[in-house]
PDB file of C-alpha atoms in Angstrom:
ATOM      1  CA  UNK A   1     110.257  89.009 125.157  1.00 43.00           C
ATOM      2  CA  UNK A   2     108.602  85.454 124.323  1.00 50.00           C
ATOM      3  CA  UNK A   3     107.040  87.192 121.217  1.00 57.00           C
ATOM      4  CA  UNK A   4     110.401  88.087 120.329  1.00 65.00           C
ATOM      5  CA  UNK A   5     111.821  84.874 120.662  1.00 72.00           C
ATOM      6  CA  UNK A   6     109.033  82.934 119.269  1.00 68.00           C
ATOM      7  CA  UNK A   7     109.855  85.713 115.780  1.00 72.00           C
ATOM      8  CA  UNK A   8     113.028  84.396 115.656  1.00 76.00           C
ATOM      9  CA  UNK A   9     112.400  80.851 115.737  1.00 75.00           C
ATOM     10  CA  UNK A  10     110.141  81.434 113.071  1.00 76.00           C
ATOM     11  CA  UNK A  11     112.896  83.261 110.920  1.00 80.00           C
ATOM     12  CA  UNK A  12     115.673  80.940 111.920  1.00 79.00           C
ATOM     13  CA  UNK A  13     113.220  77.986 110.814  1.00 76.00           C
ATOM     14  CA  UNK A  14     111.749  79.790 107.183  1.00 79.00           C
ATOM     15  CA  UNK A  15     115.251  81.077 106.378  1.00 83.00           C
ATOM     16  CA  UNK A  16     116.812  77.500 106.585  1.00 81.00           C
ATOM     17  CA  UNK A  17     113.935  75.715 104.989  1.00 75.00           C
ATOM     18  CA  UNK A  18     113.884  78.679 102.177  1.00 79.00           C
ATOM     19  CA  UNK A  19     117.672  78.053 101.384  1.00 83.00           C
ATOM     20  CA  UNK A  20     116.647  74.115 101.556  1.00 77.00           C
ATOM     21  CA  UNK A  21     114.303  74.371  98.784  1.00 78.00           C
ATOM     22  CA  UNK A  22     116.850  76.286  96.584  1.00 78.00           C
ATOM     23  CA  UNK A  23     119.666  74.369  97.064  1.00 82.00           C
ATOM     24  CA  UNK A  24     121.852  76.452  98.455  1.00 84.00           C
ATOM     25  CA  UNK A  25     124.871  76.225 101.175  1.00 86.00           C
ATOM     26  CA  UNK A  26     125.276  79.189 103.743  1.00 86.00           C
ATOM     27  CA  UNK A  27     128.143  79.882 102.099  1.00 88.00           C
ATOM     28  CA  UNK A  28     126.332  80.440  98.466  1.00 88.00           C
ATOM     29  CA  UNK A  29     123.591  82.613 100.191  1.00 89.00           C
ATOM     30  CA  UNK A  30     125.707  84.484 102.164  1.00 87.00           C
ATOM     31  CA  UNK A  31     127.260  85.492  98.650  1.00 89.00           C
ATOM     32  CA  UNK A  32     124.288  86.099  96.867  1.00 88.00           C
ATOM     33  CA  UNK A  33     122.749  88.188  99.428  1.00 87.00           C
ATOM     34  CA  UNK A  34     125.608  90.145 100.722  1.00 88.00           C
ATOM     35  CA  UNK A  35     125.852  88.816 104.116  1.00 87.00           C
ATOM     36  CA  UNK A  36     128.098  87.346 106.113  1.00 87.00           C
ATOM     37  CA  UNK A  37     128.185  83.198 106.879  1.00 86.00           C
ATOM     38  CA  UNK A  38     128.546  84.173 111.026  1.00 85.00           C
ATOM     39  CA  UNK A  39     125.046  86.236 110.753  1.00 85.00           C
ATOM     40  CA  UNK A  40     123.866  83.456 108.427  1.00 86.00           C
ATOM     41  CA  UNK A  41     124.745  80.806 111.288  1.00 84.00           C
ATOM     42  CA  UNK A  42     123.340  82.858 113.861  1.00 83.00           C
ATOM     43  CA  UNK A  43     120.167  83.804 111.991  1.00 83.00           C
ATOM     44  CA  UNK A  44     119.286  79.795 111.689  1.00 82.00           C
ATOM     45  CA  UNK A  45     120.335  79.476 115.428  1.00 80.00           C
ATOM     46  CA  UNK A  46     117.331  81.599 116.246  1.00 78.00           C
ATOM     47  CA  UNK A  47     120.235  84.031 117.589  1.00 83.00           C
ATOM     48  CA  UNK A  48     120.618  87.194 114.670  1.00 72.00           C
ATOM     49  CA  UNK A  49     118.934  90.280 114.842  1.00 75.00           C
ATOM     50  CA  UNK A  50     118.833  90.916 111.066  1.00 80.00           C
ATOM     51  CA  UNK A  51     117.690  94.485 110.202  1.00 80.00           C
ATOM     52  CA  UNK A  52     114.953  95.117 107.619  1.00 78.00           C
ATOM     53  CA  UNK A  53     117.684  95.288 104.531  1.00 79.00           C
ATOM     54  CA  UNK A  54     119.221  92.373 105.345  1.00 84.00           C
ATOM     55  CA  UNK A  55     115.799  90.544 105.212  1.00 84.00           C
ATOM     56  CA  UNK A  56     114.833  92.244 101.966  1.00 82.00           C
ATOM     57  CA  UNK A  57     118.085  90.820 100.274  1.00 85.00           C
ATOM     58  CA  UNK A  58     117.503  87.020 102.221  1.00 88.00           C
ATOM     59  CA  UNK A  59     113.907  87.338 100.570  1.00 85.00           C
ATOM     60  CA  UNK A  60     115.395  88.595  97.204  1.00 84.00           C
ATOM     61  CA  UNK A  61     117.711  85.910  97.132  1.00 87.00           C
ATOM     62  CA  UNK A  62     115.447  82.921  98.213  1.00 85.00           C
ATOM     63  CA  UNK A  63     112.729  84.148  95.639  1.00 80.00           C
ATOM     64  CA  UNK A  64     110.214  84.486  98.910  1.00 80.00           C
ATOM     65  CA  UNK A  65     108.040  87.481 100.206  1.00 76.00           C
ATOM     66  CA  UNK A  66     109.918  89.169 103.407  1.00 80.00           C
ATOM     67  CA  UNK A  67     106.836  87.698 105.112  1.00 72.00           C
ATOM     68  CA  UNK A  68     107.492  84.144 104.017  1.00 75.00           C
ATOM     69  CA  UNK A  69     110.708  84.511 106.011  1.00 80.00           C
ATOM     70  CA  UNK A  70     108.452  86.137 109.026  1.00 76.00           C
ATOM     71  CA  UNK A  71     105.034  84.224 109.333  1.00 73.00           C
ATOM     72  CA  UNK A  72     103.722  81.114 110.807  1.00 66.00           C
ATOM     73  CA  UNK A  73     101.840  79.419 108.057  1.00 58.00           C
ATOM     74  CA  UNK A  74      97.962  79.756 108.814  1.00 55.00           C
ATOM     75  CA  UNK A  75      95.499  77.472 107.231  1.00 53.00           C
ATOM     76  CA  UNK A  76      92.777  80.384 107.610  1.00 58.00           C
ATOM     77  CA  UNK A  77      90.319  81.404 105.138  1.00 65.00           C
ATOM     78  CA  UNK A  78      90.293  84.999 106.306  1.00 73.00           C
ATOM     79  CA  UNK A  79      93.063  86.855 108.346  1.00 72.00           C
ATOM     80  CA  UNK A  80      92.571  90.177 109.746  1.00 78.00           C
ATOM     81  CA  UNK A  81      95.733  92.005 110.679  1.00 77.00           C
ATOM     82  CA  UNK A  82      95.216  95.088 112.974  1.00 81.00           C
ATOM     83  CA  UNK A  83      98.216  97.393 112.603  1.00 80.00           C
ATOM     84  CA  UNK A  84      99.074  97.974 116.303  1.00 79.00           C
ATOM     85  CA  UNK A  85      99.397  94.215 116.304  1.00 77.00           C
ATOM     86  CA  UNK A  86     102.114  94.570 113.529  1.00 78.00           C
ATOM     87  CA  UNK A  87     105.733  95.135 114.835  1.00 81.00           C
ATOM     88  CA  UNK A  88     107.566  97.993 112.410  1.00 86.00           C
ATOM     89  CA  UNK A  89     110.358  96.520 110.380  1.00 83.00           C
ATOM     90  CA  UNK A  90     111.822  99.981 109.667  1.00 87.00           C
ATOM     91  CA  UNK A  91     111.706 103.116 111.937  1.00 91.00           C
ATOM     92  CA  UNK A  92     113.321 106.129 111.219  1.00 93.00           C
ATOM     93  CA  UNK A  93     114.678 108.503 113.406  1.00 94.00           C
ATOM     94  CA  UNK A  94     112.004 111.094 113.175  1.00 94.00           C
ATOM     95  CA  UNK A  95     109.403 108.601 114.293  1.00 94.00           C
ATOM     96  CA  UNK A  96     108.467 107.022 110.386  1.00 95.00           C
ATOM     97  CA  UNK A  97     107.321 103.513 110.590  1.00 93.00           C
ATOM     98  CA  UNK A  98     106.887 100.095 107.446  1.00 92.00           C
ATOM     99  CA  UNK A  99     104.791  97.466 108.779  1.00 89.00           C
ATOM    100  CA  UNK A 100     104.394  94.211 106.479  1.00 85.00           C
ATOM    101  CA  UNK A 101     101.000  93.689 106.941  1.00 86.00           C
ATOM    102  CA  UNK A 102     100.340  90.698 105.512  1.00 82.00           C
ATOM    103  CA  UNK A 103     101.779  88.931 102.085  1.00 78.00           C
ATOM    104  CA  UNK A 104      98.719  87.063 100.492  1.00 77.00           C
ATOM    105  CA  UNK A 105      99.590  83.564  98.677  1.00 68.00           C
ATOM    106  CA  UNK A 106      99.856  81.436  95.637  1.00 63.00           C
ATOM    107  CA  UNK A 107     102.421  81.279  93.148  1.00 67.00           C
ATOM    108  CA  UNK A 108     102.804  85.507  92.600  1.00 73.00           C
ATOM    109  CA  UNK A 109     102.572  86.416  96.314  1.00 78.00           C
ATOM    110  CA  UNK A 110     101.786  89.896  96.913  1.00 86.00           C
ATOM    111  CA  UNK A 111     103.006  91.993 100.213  1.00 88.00           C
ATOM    112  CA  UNK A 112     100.849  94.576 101.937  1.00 91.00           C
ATOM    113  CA  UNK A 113     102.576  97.349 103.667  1.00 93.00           C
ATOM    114  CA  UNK A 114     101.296 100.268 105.776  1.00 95.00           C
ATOM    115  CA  UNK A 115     103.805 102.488 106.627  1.00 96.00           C
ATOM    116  CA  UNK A 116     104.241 106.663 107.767  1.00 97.00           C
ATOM    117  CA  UNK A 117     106.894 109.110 106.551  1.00 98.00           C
ATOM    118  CA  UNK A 118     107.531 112.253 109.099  1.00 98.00           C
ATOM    119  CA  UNK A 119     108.841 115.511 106.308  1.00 97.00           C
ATOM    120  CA  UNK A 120     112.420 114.778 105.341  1.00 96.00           C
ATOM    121  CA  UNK A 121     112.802 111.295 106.465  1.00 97.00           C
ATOM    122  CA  UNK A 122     114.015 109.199 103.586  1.00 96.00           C
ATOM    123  CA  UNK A 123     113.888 104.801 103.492  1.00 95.00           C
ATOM    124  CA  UNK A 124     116.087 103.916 100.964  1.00 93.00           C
ATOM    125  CA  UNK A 125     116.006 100.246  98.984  1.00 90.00           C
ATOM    126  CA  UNK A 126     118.112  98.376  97.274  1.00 85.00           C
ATOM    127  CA  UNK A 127     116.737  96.851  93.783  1.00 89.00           C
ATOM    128  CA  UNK A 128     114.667  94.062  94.015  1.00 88.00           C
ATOM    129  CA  UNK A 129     114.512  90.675  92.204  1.00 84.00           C
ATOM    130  CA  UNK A 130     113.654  91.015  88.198  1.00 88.00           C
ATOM    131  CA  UNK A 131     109.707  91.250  87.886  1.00 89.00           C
ATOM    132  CA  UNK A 132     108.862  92.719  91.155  1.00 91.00           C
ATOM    133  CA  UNK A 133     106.439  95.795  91.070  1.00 94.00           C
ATOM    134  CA  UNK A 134     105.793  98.005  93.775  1.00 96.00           C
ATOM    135  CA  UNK A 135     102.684 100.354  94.179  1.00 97.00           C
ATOM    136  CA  UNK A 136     102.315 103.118  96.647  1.00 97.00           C
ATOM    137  CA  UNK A 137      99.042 104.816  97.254  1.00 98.00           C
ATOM    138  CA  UNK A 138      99.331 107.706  99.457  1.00 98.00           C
ATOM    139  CA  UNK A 139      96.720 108.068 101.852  1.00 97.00           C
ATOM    140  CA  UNK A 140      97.513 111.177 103.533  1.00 98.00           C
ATOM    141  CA  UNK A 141     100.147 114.212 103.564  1.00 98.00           C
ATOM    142  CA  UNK A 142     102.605 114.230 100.373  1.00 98.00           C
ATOM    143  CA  UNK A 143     105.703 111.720  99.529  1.00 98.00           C
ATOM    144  CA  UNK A 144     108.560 111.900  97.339  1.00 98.00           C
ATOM    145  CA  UNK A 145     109.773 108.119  95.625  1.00 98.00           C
ATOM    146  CA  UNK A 146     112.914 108.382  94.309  1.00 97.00           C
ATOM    147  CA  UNK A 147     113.468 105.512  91.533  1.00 97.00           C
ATOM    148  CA  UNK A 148     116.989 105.526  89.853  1.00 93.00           C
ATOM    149  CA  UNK A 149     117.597 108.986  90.957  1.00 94.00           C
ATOM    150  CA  UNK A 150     114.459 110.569  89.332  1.00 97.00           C
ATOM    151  CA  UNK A 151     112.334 112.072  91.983  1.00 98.00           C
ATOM    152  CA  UNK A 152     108.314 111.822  91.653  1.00 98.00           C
ATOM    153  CA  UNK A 153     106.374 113.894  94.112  1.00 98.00           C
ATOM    154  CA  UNK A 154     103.013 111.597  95.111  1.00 98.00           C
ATOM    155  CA  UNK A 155     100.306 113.502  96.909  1.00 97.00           C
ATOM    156  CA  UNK A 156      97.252 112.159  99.000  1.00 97.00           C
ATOM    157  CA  UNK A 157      94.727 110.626  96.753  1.00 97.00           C
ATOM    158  CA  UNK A 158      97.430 109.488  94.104  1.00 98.00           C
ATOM    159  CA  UNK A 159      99.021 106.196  93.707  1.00 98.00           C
ATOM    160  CA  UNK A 160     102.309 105.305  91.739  1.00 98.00           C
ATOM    161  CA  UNK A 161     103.728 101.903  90.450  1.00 97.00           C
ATOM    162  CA  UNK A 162     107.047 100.937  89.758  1.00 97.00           C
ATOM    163  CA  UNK A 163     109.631  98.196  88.574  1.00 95.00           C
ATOM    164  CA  UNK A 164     111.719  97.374  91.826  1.00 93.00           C
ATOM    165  CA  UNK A 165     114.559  96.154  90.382  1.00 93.00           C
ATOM    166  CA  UNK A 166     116.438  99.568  90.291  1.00 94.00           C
ATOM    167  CA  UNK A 167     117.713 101.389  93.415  1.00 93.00           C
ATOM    168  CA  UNK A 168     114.377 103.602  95.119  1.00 96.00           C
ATOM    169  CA  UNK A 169     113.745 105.458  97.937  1.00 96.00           C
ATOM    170  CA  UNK A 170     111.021 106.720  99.410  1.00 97.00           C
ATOM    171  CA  UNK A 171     110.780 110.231 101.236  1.00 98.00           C
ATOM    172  CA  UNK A 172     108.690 112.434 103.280  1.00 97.00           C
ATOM    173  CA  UNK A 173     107.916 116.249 102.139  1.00 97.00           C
ATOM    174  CA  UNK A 174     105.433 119.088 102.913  1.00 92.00           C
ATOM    175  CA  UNK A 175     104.651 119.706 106.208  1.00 95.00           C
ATOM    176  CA  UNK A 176     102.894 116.726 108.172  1.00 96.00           C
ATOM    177  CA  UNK A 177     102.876 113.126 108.244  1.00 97.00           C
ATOM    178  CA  UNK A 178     102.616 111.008 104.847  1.00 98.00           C
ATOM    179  CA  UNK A 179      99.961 107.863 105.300  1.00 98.00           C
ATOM    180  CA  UNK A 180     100.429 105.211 102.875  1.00 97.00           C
ATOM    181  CA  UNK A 181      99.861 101.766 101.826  1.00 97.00           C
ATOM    182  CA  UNK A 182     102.661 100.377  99.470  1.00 96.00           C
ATOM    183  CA  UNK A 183     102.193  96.422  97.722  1.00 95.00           C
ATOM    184  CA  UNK A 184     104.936  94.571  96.565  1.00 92.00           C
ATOM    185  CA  UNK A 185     104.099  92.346  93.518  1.00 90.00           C
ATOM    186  CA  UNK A 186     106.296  89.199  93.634  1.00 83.00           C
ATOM    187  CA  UNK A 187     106.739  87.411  90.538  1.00 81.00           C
ATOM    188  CA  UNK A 188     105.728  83.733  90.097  1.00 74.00           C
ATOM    189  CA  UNK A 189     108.555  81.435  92.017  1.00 62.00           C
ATOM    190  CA  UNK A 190     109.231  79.325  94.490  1.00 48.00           C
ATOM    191  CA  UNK A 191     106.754  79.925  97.766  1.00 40.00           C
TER     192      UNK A 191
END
């Protein structure tokens, strides 16, 4: 339970100081982003329990990686992230998983996710900020991304890259689990 509560600090903290920076009121986030002032108060009060969308549009919004909103700022050359050490930010039903491994710095931050997608499960997104790119190398078993309604099957061994700024999904297909490693390219903005 600490770890949880020492998460949400860390939010509640990197959210406020995020909409600082940019100048905005909760009011004016809670408009751009889609969500409501109360969550907005309670999210800076170390008190929300914001889902993985809601972060993705608080990121979006703020011009900040989902892990600038997450991480304790480390002054370390060289961080090695183990993913049993990394809590999911999306699970699906059927047992799929998205951990954020790690985002890596400077002014075009890039996020590193590793995630699993059981046949049939779908995580859908909402479009991203203008200039993000997403890549998705499959690792394992087979994948279908859906990106503005057009369906592109991805297979083990293949890798796909995208303009996130349209609606995408990503699904599951064939007959075992799908393994892959998905980065988010951020474009140059505030950090």
């Amino acid at each position: 339970m600490a770890g949880t509560e020492t998460a949400l600090r860390t939010l509640a903290y990197n959210v406020r100081a995020a909409r600082t920076r940019a100048g905005l009121s909760l009011d004016e986030l809670g408009r751009r982003a889609k969500v409501s002032k109360g969550a907005l108060v309670a999210l800076e009060k170390a008190q929300g329990n914001p889902n993985f969308a809601t972060l993705v549009r608080l990121a979006d919004t703020l011009g900040v990686s989902v892990s600038a909103l997450m991480e304790c700022r480390s002054e370390e050359r060289v961080r090695v992230v183990s993913a049993d050490a990394v809590t999911p930010l999306w699970k699906g039903e059927r047992g799929s998983a998205a951990r954020l491994m790690l985002t890596t710095g400077g002014p075009a931050a890039t996020e590193v996710w590793r995630w699993t997608l059981e046949p049939g499960e779908e995580c859908p997104s909402h479009p991203h900020q203008a200039g993000v790119t997403e890549t998705v190398s499959v690792n394992a078993g087979r994948m279908v991304l859906v990106v503005d309604g057009a369906e592109y099957p991805v297979e083990a061994g293949q890798t796909v890259a995208f303009g996130g700024d349209v609606a995408h999904a990503y699904r599951g297909s064939g007959t075992g689990t799908c393994h892959l490693i998905m980065t988010v390219h951020l474009p140059p903005g505030p950090a």
